[in-house]
PDB file of C-alpha atoms in Angstrom:
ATOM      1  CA  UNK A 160      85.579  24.603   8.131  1.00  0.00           C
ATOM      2  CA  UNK A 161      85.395  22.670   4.828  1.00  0.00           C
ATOM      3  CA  UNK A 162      83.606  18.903   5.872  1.00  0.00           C
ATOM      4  CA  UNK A 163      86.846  17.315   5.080  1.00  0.00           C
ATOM      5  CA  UNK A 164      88.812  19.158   7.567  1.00  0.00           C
ATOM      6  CA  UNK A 165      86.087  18.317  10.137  1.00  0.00           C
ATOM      7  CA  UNK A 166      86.831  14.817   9.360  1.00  0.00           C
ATOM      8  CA  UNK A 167      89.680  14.274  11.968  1.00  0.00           C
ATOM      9  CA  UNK A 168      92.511  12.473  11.241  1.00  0.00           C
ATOM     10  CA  UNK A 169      90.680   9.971   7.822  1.00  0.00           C
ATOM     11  CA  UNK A 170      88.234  11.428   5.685  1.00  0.00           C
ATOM     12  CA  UNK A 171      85.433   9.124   6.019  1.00  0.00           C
ATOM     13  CA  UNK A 172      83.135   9.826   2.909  1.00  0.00           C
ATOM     14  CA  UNK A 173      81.560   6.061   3.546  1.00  0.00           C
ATOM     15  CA  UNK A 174      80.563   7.404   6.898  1.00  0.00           C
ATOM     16  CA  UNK A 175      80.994   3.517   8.740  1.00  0.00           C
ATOM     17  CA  UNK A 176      82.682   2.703  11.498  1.00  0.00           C
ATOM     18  CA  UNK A 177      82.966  -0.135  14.230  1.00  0.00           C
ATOM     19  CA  UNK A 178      83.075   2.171  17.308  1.00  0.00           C
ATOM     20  CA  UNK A 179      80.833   5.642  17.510  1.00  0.00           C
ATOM     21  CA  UNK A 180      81.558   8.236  19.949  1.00  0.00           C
ATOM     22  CA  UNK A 181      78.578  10.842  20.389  1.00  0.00           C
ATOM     23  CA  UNK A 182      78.990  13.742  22.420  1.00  0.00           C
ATOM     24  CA  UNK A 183      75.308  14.589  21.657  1.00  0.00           C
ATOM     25  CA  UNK A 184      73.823  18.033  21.274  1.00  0.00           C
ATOM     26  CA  UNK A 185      74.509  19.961  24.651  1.00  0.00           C
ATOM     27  CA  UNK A 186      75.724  23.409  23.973  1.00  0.00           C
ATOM     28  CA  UNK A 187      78.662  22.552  26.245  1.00  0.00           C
ATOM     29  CA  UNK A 188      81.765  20.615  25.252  1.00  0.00           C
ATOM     30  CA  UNK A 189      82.752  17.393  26.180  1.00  0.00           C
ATOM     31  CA  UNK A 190      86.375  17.651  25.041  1.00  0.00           C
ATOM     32  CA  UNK A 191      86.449  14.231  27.702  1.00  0.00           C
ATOM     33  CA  UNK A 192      85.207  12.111  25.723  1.00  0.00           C
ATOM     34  CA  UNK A 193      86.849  13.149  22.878  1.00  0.00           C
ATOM     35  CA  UNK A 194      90.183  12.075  24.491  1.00  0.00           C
ATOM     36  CA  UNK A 195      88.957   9.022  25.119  1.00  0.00           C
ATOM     37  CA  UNK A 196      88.097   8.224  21.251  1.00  0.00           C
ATOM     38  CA  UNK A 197      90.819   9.764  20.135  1.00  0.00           C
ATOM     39  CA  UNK A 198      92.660   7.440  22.449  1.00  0.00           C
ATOM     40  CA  UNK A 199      90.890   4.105  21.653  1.00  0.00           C
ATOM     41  CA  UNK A 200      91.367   4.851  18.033  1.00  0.00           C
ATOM     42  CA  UNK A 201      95.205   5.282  18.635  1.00  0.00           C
ATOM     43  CA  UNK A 202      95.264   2.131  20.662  1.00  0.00           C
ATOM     44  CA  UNK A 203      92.864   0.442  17.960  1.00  0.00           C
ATOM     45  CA  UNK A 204      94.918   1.358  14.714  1.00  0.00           C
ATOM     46  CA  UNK A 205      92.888  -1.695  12.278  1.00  0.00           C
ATOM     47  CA  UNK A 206      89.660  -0.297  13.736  1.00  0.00           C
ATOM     48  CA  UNK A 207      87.432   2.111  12.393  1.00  0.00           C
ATOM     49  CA  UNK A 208      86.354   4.862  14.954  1.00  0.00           C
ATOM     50  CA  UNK A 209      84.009   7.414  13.925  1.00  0.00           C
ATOM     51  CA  UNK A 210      83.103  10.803  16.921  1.00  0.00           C
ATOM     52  CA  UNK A 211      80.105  12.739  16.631  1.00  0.00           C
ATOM     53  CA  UNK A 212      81.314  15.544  18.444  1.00  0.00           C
ATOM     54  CA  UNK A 213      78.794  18.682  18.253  1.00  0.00           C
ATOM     55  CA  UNK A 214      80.314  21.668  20.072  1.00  0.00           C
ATOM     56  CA  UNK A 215      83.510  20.175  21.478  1.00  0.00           C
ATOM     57  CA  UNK A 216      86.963  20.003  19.953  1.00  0.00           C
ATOM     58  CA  UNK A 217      86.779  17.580  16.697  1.00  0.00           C
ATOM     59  CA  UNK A 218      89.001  14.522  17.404  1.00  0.00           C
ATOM     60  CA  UNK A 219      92.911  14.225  16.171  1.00  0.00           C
ATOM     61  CA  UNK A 220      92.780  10.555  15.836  1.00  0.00           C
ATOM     62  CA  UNK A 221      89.684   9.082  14.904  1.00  0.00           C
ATOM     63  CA  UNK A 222      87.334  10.275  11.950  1.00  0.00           C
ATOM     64  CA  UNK A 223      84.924  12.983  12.978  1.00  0.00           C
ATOM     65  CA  UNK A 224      81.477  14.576  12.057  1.00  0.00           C
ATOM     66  CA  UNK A 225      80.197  17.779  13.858  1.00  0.00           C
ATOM     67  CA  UNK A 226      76.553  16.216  13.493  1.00  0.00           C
ATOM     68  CA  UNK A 227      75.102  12.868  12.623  1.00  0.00           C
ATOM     69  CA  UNK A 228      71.241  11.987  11.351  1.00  0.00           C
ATOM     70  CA  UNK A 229      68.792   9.252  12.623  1.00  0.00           C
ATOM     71  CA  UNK A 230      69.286   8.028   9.021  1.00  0.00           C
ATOM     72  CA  UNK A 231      73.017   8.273   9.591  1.00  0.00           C
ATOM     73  CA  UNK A 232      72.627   6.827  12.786  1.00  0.00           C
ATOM     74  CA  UNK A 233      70.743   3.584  11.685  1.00  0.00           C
ATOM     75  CA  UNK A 234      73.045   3.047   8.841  1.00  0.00           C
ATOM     76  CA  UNK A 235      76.237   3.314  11.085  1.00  0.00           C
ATOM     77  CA  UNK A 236      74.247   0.646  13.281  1.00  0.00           C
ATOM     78  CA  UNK A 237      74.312  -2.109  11.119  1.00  0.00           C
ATOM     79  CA  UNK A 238      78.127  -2.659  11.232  1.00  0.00           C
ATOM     80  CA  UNK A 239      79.212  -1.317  14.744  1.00  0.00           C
ATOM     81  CA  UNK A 240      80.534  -3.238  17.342  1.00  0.00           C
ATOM     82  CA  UNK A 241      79.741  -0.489  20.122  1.00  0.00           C
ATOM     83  CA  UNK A 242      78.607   2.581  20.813  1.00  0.00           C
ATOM     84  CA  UNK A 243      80.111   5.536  23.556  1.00  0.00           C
ATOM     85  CA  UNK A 244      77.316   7.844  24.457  1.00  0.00           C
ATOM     86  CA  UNK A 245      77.221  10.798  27.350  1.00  0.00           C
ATOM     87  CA  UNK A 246      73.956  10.034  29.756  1.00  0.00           C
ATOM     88  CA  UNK A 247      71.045  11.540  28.196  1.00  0.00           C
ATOM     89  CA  UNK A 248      68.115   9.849  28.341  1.00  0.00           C
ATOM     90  CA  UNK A 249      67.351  10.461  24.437  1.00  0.00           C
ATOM     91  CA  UNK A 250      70.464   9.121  22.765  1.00  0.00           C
ATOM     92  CA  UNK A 251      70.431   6.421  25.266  1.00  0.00           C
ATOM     93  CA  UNK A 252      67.177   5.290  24.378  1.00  0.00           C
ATOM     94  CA  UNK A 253      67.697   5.502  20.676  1.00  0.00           C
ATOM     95  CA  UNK A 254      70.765   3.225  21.054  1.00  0.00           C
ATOM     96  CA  UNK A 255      69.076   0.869  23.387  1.00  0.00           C
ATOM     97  CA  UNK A 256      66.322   0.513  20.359  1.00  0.00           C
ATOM     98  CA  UNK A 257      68.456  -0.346  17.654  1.00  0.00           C
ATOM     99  CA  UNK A 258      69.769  -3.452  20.248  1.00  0.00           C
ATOM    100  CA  UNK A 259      72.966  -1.510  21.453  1.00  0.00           C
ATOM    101  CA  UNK A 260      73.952  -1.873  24.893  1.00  0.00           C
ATOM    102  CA  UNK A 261      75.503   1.266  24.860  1.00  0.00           C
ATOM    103  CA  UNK A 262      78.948   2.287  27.004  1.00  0.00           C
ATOM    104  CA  UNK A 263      78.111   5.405  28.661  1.00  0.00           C
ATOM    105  CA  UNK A 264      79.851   8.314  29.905  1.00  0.00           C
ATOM    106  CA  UNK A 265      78.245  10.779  31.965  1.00  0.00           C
ATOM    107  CA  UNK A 266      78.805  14.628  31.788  1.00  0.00           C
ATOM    108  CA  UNK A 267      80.623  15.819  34.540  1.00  0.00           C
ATOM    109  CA  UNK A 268      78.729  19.076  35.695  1.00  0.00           C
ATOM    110  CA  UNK A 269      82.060  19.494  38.388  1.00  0.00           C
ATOM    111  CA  UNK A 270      83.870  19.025  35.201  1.00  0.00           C
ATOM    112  CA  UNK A 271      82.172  21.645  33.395  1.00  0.00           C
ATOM    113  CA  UNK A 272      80.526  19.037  30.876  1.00  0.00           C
ATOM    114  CA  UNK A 273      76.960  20.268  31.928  1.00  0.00           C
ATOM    115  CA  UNK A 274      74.617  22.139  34.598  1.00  0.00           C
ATOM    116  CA  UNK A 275      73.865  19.869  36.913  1.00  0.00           C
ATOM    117  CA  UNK A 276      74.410  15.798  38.035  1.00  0.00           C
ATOM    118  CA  UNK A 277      71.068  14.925  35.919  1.00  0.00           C
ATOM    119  CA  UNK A 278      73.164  12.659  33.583  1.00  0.00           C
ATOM    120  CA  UNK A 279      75.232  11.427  36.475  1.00  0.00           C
ATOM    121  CA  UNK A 280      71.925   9.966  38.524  1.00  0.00           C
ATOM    122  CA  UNK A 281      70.213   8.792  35.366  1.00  0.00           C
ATOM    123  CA  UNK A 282      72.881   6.674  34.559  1.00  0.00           C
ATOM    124  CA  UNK A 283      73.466   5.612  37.674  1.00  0.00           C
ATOM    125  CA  UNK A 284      69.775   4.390  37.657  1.00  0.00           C
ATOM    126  CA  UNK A 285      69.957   2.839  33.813  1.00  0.00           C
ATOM    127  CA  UNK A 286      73.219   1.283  35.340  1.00  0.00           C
ATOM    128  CA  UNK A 287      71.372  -0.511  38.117  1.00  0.00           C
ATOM    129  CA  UNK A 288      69.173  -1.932  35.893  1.00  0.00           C
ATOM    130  CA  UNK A 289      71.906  -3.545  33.654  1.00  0.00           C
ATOM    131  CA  UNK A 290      70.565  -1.745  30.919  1.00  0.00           C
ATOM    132  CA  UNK A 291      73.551   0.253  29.967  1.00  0.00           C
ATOM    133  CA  UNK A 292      77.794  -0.129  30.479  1.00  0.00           C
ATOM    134  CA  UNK A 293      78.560   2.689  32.956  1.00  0.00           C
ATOM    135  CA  UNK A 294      82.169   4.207  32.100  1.00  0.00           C
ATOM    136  CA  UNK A 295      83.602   7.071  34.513  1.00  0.00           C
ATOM    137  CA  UNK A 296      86.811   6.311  33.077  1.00  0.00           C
ATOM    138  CA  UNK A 297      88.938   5.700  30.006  1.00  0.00           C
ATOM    139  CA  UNK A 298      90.010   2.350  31.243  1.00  0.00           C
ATOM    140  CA  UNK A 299      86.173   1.256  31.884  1.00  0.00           C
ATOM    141  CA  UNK A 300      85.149   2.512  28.591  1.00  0.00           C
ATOM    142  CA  UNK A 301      87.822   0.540  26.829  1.00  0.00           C
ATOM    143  CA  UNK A 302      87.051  -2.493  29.270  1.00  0.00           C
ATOM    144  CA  UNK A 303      83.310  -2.544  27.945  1.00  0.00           C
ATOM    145  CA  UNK A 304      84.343  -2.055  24.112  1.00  0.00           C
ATOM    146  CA  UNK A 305      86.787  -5.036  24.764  1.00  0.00           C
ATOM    147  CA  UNK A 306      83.226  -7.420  25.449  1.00  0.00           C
ATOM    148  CA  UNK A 307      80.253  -5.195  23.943  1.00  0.00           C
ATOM    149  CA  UNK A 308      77.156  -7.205  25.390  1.00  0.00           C
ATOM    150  CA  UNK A 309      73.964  -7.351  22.643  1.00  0.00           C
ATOM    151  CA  UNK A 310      70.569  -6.216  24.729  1.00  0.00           C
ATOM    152  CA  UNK A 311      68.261  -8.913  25.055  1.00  0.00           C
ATOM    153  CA  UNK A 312      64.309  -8.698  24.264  1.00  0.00           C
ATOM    154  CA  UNK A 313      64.185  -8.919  28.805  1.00  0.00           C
ATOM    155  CA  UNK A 314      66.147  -6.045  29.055  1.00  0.00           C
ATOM    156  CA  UNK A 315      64.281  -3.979  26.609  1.00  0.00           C
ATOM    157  CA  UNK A 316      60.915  -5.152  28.405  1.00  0.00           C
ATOM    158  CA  UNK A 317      62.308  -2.976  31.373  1.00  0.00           C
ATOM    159  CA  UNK A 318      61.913  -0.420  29.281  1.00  0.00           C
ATOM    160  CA  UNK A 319      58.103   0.864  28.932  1.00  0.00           C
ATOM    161  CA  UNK A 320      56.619   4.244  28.502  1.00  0.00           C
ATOM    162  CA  UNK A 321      54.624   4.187  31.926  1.00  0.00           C
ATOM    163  CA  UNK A 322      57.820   3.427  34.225  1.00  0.00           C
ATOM    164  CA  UNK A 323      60.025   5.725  32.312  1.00  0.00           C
ATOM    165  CA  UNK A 324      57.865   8.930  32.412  1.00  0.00           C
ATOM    166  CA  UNK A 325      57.317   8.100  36.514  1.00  0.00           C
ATOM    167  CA  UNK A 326      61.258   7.901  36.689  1.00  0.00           C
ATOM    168  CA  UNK A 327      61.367  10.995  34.369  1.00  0.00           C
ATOM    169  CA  UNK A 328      58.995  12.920  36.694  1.00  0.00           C
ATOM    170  CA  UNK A 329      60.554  11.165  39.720  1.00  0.00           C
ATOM    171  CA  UNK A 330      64.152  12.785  38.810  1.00  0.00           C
ATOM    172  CA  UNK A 331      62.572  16.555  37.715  1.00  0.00           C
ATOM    173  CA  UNK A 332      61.159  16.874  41.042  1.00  0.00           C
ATOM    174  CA  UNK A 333      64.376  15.376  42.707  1.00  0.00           C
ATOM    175  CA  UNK A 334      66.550  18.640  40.334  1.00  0.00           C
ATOM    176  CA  UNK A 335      63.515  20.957  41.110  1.00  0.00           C
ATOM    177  CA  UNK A 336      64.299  20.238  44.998  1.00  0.00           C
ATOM    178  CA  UNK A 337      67.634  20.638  44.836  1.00  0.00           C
TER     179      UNK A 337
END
């Protein structure tokens, strides 16, 4: 497929947008959140919606790119207005760093978004700790886009190396029991 026709529904050569949709890297899809751009870009026509969407179905509505950059990534950042992310801990992180509160959407493993509820209980935990927008629906999602919330120097103080690798290790031996 030619990079134009991966583009979705706009060819977006500039690549900026003011929402991004990342589906992230997992081998499986996440045609879910795909929907969901494709139906806050209908519902959004003046705003730009851009969906990095790896191995699921490209989007119909919104502008689309199979893979995105860091580079790519910190240029989009300068003009967004929010960011909808599935619950890995990496992309997470890397959104939280560039002062994103990020809208997050975890893969479904009942869904067959993923192996196992990993996503599900880490974001239930970043969740707790007001550190990200949970979304387990379209109507949250669009909800947290409505009033994207900045993350403040506190918030990013909850997040230091020591406290994440003991929740890291914490939820490995919690799958490993399982």
């Amino acid at each position: 497929m030619s990079e134009t026709a991966s583009m979705g529904k706009k060819d977006n050569r500039e690549l900026c947008a003011d929402y991004l949709f990342m589906v992230g890297t997992h081998h499986m899809p996440f045609d879910r959140l795909i929907q969901m751009a494709d139906r806050f870009a209908r519902e959004n026509p003046d705003a730009s919606v851009l969906v990095q969407y790896g191995t699921s179905q490209p989007p119909k509505e919104a502008n689309g790119r199979e893979n995105l950059s860091h580079q790519e990534m910190d240029a989009l950042a300068e003009n967004l207005k929010g960011v909808v992310l599935p619950g890995g801990p990496s992309l997470m992180m890397e959104w939280l760093r560039r002062g994103f509160l990020p809208v997050i959407v975890p893969r479904d493993p009942e869904l067959g978004e993923h192996i196992d509820t990993h996503q599900i209980r880490f974001s239930d935990f970043m969740g707790e700790r007001s550190l990200i927008a949970l979304a387990h629906d379209y109507g949250q999602v669009k909800a947290a886009l409505a009033e994207p919330q900045p993350v403040s120097a506190a918030q990013l103080d909850k997040i230091d190396s020591a406290s994440a690798v003991r929740a890291f290790t914490k939820l490995v031996a919690s799958l490993l029991a399982d």
